[in-house]
PDB file of C-alpha atoms in Angstrom:
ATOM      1  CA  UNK V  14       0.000   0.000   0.000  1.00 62.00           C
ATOM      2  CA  UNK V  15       3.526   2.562   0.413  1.00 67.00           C
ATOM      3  CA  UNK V  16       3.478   2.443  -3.354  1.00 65.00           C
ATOM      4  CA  UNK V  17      -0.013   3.851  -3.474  1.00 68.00           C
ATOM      5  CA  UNK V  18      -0.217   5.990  -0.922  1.00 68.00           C
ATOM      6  CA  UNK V  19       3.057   7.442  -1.411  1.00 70.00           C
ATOM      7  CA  UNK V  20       2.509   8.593  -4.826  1.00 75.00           C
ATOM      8  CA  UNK V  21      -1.282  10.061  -4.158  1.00 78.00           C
ATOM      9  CA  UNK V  22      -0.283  13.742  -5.698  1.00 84.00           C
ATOM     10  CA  UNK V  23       0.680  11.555  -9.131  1.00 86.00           C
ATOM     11  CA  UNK V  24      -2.287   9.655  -9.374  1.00 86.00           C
ATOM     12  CA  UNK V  25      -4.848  12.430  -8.461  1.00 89.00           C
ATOM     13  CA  UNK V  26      -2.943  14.474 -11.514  1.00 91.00           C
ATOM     14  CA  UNK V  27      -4.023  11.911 -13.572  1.00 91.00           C
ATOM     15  CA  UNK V  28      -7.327  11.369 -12.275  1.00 93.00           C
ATOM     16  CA  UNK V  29      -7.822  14.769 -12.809  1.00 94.00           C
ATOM     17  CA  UNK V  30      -7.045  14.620 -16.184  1.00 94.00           C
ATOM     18  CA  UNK V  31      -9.736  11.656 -16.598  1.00 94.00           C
ATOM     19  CA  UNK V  32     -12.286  13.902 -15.391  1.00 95.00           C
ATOM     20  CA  UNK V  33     -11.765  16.888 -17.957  1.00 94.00           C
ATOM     21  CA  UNK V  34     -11.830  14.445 -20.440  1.00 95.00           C
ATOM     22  CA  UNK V  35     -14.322  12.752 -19.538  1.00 95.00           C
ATOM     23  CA  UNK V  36     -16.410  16.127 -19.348  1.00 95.00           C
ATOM     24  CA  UNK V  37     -15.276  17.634 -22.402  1.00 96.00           C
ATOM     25  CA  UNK V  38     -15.870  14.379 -24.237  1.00 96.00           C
ATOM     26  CA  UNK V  39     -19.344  13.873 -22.737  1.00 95.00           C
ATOM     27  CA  UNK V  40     -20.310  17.215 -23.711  1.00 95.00           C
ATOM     28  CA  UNK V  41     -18.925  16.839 -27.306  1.00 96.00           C
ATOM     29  CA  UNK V  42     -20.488  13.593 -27.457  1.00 95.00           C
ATOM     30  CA  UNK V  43     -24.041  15.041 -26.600  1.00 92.00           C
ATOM     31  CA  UNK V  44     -23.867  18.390 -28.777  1.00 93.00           C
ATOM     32  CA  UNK V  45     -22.692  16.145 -32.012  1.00 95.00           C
ATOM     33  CA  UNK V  46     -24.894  13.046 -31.276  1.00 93.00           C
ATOM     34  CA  UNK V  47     -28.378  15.143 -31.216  1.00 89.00           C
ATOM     35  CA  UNK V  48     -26.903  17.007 -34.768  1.00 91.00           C
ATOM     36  CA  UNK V  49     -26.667  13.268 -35.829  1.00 93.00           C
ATOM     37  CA  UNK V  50     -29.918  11.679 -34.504  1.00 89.00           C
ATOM     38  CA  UNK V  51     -31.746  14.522 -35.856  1.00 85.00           C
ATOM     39  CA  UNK V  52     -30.263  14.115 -39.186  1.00 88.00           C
ATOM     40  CA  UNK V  53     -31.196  10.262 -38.895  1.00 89.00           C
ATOM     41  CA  UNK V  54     -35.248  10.982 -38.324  1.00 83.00           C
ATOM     42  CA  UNK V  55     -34.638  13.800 -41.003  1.00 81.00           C
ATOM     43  CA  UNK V  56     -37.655  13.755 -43.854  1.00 80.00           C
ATOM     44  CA  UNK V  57     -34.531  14.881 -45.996  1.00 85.00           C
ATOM     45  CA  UNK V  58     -32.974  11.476 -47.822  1.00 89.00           C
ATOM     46  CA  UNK V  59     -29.761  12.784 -47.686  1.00 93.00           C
ATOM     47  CA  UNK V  60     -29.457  13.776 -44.288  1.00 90.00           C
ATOM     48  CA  UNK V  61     -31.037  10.731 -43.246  1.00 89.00           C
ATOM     49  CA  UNK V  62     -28.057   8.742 -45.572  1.00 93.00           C
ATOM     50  CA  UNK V  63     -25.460  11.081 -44.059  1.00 94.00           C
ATOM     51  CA  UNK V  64     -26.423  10.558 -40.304  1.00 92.00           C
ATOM     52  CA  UNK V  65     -26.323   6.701 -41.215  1.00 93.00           C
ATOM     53  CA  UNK V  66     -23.452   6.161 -43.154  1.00 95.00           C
ATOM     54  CA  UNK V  67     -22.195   8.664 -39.667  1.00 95.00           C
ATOM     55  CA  UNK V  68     -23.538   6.192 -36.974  1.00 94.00           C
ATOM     56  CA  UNK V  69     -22.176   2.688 -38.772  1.00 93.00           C
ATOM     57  CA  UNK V  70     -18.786   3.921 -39.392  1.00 94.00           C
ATOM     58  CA  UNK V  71     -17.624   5.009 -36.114  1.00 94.00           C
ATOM     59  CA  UNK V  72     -19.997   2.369 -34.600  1.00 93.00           C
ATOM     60  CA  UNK V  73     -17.237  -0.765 -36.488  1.00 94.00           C
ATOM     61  CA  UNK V  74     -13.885   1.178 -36.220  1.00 93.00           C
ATOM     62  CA  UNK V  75     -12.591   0.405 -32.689  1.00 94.00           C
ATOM     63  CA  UNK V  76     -11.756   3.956 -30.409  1.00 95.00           C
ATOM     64  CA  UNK V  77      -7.897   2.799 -30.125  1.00 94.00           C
ATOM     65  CA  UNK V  78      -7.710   2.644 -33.589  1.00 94.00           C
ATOM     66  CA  UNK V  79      -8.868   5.891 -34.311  1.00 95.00           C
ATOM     67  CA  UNK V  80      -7.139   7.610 -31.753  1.00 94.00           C
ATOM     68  CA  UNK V  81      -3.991   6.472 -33.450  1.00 94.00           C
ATOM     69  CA  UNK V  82      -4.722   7.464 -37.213  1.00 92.00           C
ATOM     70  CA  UNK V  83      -5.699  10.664 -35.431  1.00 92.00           C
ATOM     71  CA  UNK V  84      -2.703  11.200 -33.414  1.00 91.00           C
ATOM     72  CA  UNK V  85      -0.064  10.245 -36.142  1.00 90.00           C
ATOM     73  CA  UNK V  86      -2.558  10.967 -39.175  1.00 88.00           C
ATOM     74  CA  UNK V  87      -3.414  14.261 -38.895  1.00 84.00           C
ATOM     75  CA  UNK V  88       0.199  15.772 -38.679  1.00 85.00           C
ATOM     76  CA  UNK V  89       0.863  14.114 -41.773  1.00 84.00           C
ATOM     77  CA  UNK V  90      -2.091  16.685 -43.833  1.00 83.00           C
ATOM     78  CA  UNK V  91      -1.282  19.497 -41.778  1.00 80.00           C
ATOM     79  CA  UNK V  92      -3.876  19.519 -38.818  1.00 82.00           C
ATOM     80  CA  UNK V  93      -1.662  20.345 -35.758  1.00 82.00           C
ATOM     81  CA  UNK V  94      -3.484  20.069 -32.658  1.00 84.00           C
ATOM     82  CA  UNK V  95      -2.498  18.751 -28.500  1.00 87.00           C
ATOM     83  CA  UNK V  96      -2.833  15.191 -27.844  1.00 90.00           C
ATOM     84  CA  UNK V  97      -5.335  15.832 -24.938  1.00 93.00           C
ATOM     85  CA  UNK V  98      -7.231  17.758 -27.298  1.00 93.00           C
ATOM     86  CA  UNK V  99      -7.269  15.436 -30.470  1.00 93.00           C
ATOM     87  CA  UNK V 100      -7.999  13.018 -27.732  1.00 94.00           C
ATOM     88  CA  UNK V 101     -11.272  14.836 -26.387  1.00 96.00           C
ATOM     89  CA  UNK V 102     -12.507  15.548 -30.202  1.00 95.00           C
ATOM     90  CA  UNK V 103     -11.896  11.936 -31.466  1.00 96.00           C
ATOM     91  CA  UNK V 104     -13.405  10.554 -28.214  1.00 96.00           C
ATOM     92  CA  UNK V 105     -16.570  12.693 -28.534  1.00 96.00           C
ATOM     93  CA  UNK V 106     -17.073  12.030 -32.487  1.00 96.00           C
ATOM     94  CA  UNK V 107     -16.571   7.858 -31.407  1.00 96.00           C
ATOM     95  CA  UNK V 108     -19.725   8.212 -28.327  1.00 96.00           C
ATOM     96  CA  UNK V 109     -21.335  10.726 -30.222  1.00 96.00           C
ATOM     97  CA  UNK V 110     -22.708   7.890 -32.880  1.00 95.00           C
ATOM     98  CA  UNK V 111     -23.572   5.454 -29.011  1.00 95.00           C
ATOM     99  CA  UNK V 112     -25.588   9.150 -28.001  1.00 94.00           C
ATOM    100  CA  UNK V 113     -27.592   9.428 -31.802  1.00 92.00           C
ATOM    101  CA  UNK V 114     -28.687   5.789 -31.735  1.00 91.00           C
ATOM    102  CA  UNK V 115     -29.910   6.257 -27.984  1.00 90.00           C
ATOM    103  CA  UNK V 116     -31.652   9.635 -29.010  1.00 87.00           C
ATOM    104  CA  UNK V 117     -33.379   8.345 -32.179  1.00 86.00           C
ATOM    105  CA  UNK V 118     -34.410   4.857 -30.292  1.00 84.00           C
ATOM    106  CA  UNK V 119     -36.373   7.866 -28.106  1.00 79.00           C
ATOM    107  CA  UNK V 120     -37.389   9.579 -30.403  1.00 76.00           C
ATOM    108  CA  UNK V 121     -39.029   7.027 -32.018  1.00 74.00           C
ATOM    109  CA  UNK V 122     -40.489   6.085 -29.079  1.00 69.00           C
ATOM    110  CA  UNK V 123     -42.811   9.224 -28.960  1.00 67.00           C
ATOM    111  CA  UNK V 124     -45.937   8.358 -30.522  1.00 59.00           C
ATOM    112  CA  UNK V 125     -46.222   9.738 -34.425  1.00 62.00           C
ATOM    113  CA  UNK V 126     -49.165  11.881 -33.307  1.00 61.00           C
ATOM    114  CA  UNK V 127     -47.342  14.129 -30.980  1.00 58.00           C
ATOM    115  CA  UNK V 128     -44.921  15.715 -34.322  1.00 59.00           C
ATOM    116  CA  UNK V 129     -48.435  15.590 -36.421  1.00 60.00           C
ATOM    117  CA  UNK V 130     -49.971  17.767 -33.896  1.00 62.00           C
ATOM    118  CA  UNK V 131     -46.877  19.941 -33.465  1.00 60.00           C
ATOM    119  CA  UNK V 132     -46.662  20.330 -37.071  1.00 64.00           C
ATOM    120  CA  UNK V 133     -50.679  21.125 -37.631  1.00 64.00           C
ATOM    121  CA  UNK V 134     -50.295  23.679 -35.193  1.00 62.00           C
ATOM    122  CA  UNK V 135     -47.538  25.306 -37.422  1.00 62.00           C
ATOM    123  CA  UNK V 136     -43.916  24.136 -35.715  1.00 63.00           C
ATOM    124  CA  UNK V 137     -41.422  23.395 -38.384  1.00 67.00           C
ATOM    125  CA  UNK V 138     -39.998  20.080 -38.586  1.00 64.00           C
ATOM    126  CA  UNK V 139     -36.767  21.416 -36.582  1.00 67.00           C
ATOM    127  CA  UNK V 140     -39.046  23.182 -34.237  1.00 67.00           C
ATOM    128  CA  UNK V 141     -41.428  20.180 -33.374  1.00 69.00           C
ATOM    129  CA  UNK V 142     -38.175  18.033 -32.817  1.00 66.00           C
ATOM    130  CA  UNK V 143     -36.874  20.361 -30.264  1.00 64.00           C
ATOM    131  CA  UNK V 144     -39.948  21.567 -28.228  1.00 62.00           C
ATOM    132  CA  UNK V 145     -42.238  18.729 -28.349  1.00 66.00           C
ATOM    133  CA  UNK V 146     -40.297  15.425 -29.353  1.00 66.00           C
ATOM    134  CA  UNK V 147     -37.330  15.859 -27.583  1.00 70.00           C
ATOM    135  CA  UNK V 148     -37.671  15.931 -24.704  1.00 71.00           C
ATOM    136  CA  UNK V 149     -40.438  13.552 -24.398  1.00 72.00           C
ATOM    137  CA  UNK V 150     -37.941  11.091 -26.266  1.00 71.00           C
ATOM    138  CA  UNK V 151     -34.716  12.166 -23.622  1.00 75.00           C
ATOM    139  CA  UNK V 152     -37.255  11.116 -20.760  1.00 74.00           C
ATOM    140  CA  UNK V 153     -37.338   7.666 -22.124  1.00 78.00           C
ATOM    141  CA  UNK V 154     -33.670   7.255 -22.684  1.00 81.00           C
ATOM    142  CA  UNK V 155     -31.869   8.171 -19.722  1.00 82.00           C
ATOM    143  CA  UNK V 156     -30.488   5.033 -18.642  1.00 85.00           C
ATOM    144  CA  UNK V 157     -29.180   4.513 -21.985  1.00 87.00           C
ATOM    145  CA  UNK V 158     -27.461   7.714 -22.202  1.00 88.00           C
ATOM    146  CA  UNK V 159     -26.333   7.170 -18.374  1.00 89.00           C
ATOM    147  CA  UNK V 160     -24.424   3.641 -19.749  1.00 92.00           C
ATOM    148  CA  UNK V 161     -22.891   5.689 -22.355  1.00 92.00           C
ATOM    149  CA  UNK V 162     -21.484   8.035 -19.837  1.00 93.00           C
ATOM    150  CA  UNK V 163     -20.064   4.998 -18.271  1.00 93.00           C
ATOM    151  CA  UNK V 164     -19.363   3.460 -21.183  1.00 93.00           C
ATOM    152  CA  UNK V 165     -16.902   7.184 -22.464  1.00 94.00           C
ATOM    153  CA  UNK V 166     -15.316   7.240 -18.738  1.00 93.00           C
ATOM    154  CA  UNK V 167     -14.070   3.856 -19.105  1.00 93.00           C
ATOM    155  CA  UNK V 168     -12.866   4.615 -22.632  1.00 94.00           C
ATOM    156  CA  UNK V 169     -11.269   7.579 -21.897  1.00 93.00           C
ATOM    157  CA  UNK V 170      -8.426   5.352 -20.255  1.00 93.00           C
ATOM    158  CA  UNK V 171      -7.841   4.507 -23.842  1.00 93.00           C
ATOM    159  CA  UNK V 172      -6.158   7.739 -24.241  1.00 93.00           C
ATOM    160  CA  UNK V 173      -3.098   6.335 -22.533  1.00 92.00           C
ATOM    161  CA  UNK V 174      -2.125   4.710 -25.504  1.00 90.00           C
ATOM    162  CA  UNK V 175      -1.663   8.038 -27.724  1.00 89.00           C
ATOM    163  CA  UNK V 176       0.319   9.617 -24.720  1.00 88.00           C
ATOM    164  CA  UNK V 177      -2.300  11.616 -22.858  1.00 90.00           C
ATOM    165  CA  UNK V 178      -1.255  11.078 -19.025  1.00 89.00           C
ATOM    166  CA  UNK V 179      -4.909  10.344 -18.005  1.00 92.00           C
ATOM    167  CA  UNK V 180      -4.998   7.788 -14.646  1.00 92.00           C
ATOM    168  CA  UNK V 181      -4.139   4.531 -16.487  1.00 92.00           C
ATOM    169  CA  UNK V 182      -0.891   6.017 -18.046  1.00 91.00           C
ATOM    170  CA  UNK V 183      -0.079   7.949 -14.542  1.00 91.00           C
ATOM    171  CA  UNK V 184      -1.013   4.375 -12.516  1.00 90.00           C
ATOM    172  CA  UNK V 185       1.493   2.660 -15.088  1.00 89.00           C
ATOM    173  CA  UNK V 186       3.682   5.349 -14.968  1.00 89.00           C
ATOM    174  CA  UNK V 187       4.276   4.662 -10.901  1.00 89.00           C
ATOM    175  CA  UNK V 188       4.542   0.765 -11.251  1.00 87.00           C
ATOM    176  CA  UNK V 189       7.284   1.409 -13.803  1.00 84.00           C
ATOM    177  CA  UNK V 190       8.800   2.957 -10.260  1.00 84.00           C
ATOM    178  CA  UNK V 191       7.673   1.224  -8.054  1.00 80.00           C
ATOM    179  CA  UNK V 192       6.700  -2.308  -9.507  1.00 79.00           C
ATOM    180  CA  UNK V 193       4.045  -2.901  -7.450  1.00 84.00           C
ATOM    181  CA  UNK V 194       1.190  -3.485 -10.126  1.00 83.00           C
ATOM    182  CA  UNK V 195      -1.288  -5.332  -7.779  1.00 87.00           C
ATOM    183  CA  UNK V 196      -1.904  -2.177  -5.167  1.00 86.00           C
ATOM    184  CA  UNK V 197      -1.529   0.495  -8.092  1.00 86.00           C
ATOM    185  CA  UNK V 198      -3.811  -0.648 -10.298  1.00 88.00           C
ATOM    186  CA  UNK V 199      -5.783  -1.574  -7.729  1.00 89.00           C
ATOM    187  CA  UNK V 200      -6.560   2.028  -6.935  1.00 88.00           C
ATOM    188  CA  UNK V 201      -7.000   3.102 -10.046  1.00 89.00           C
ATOM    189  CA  UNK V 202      -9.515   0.630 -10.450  1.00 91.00           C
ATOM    190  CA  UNK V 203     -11.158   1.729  -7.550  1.00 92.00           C
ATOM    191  CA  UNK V 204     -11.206   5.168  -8.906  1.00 92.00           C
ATOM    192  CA  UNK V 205     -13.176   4.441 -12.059  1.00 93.00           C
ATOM    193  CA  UNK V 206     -15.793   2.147 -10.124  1.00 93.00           C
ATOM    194  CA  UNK V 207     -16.278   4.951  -8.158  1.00 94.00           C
ATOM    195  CA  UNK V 208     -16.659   7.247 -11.057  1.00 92.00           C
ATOM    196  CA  UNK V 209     -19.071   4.899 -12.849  1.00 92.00           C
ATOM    197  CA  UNK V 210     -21.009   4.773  -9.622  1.00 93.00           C
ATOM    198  CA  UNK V 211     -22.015   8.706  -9.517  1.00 92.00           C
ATOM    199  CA  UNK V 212     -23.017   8.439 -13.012  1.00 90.00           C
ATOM    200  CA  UNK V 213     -24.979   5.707 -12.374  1.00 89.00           C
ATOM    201  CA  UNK V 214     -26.638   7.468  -9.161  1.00 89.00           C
ATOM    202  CA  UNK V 215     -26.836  10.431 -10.994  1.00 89.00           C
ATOM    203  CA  UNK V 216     -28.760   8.759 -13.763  1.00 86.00           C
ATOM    204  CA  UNK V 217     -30.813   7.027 -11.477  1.00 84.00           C
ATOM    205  CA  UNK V 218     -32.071   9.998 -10.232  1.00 84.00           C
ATOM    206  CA  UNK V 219     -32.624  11.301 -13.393  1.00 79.00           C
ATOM    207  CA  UNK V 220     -34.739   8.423 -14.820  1.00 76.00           C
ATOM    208  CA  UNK V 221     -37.393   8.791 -11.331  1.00 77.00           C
ATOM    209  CA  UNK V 222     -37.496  12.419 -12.000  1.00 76.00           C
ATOM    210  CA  UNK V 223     -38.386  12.644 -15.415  1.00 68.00           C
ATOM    211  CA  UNK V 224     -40.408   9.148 -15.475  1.00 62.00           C
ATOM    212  CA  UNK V 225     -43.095   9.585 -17.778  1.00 55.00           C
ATOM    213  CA  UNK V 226     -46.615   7.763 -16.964  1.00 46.00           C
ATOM    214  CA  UNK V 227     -48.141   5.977 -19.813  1.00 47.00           C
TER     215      UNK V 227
END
């Protein structure tokens, strides 16, 4: 336990790190996926095709993958950027197609009549989305969106790979010192449980609150 308690001020660096990414992912992930997921229920074909062809390719590339081509690919045509920030943007595009599939499963959940009424009453198509589907759909789906909060914290530790000191690469970091990889990792375990289990709470909460009754 020396080896984890002595290097606390590391490993909180890195946890810290975890949660801005996490954050700045989620938020990403959320603002993209409902520009997706709206283009998916679109009356417009090629929206529609676009928010498809979206959703199924960065649903079958794995996240590691495409952190990589980002990280070394980009350089290579000119697009410069930080590896905690290419990290955050690549991280966000990958959930954001996890968030659009949860959002249109809502959204199709809403019964047909609800946009026809909207729409009779003079809403646009956008504007009958936002005001009356919506958030009847993001009532239903909370859980869903609260495992793919879980689902981009764990991920994030994939970011370790590409060089961003997140808590996995500071927890490896300090067994490379200390060579204790039992109590370390460990920890950091621990860590991300314990994140998973606020989001989880959180979304709990969430779901009783805004329970619909049918």
């Amino acid at each position: 336990m020396d080896a984890l308690s002595g290097n606390l001020p590391a490993l909180w660096d890195g946890l810290v790190v975890t949660l801005r990414l996490t954050l700045l992912a989620l938020a990403g992930a959320f603002a993209i996926g409902a520009v997706v997921a709206t283009a998916r229920v679109s009356p417009v074909p090629v929206l529609r095709a676009a928010g498809t062809v979206y959703v199924e390719t960065l649903q079958n590339i794995p996240l590691l993958v495409l952190l990589i081509l980002a990280v070394f690919g980009l350089p290579e045509i000119g697009v410069q950027a930080g590896l905690f920030t290419t990290a955050v943007v690549v991280i966000a595009l990958y959930q954001a197609a996890y968030v659009a599939e949860a959002l249109r499963s809502g959204i199709n959940s809403v019964a047909a009549g609800q946009g026809e009424a909207a729409r009779a009453l003079g809403l646009t198509f956008t504007a009958s989305l936002r005001h009356v589907v919506l958030p009847q759909a993001l009532a239903t789906v909370v859980q869903p969106l609260g495992n793919i909060v879980i689902m981009l914290t764990m991920n994030t530790s994939l970011a370790a790979a590409v060089g961003v000191v997140e808590l996995t690469a500071a927890a490896n970091r300090v067994n490379l010192i200390e060579a204790q990889p039992i109590p370390i990792f460990v920890g950091a375990g621990v860590a991300y449980m314990l994140l998973a289990s606020v989001a989880g709470y959180v979304t709990g909460v969430l779901e009783r609150r805004l329970a619909i009754v049918r």
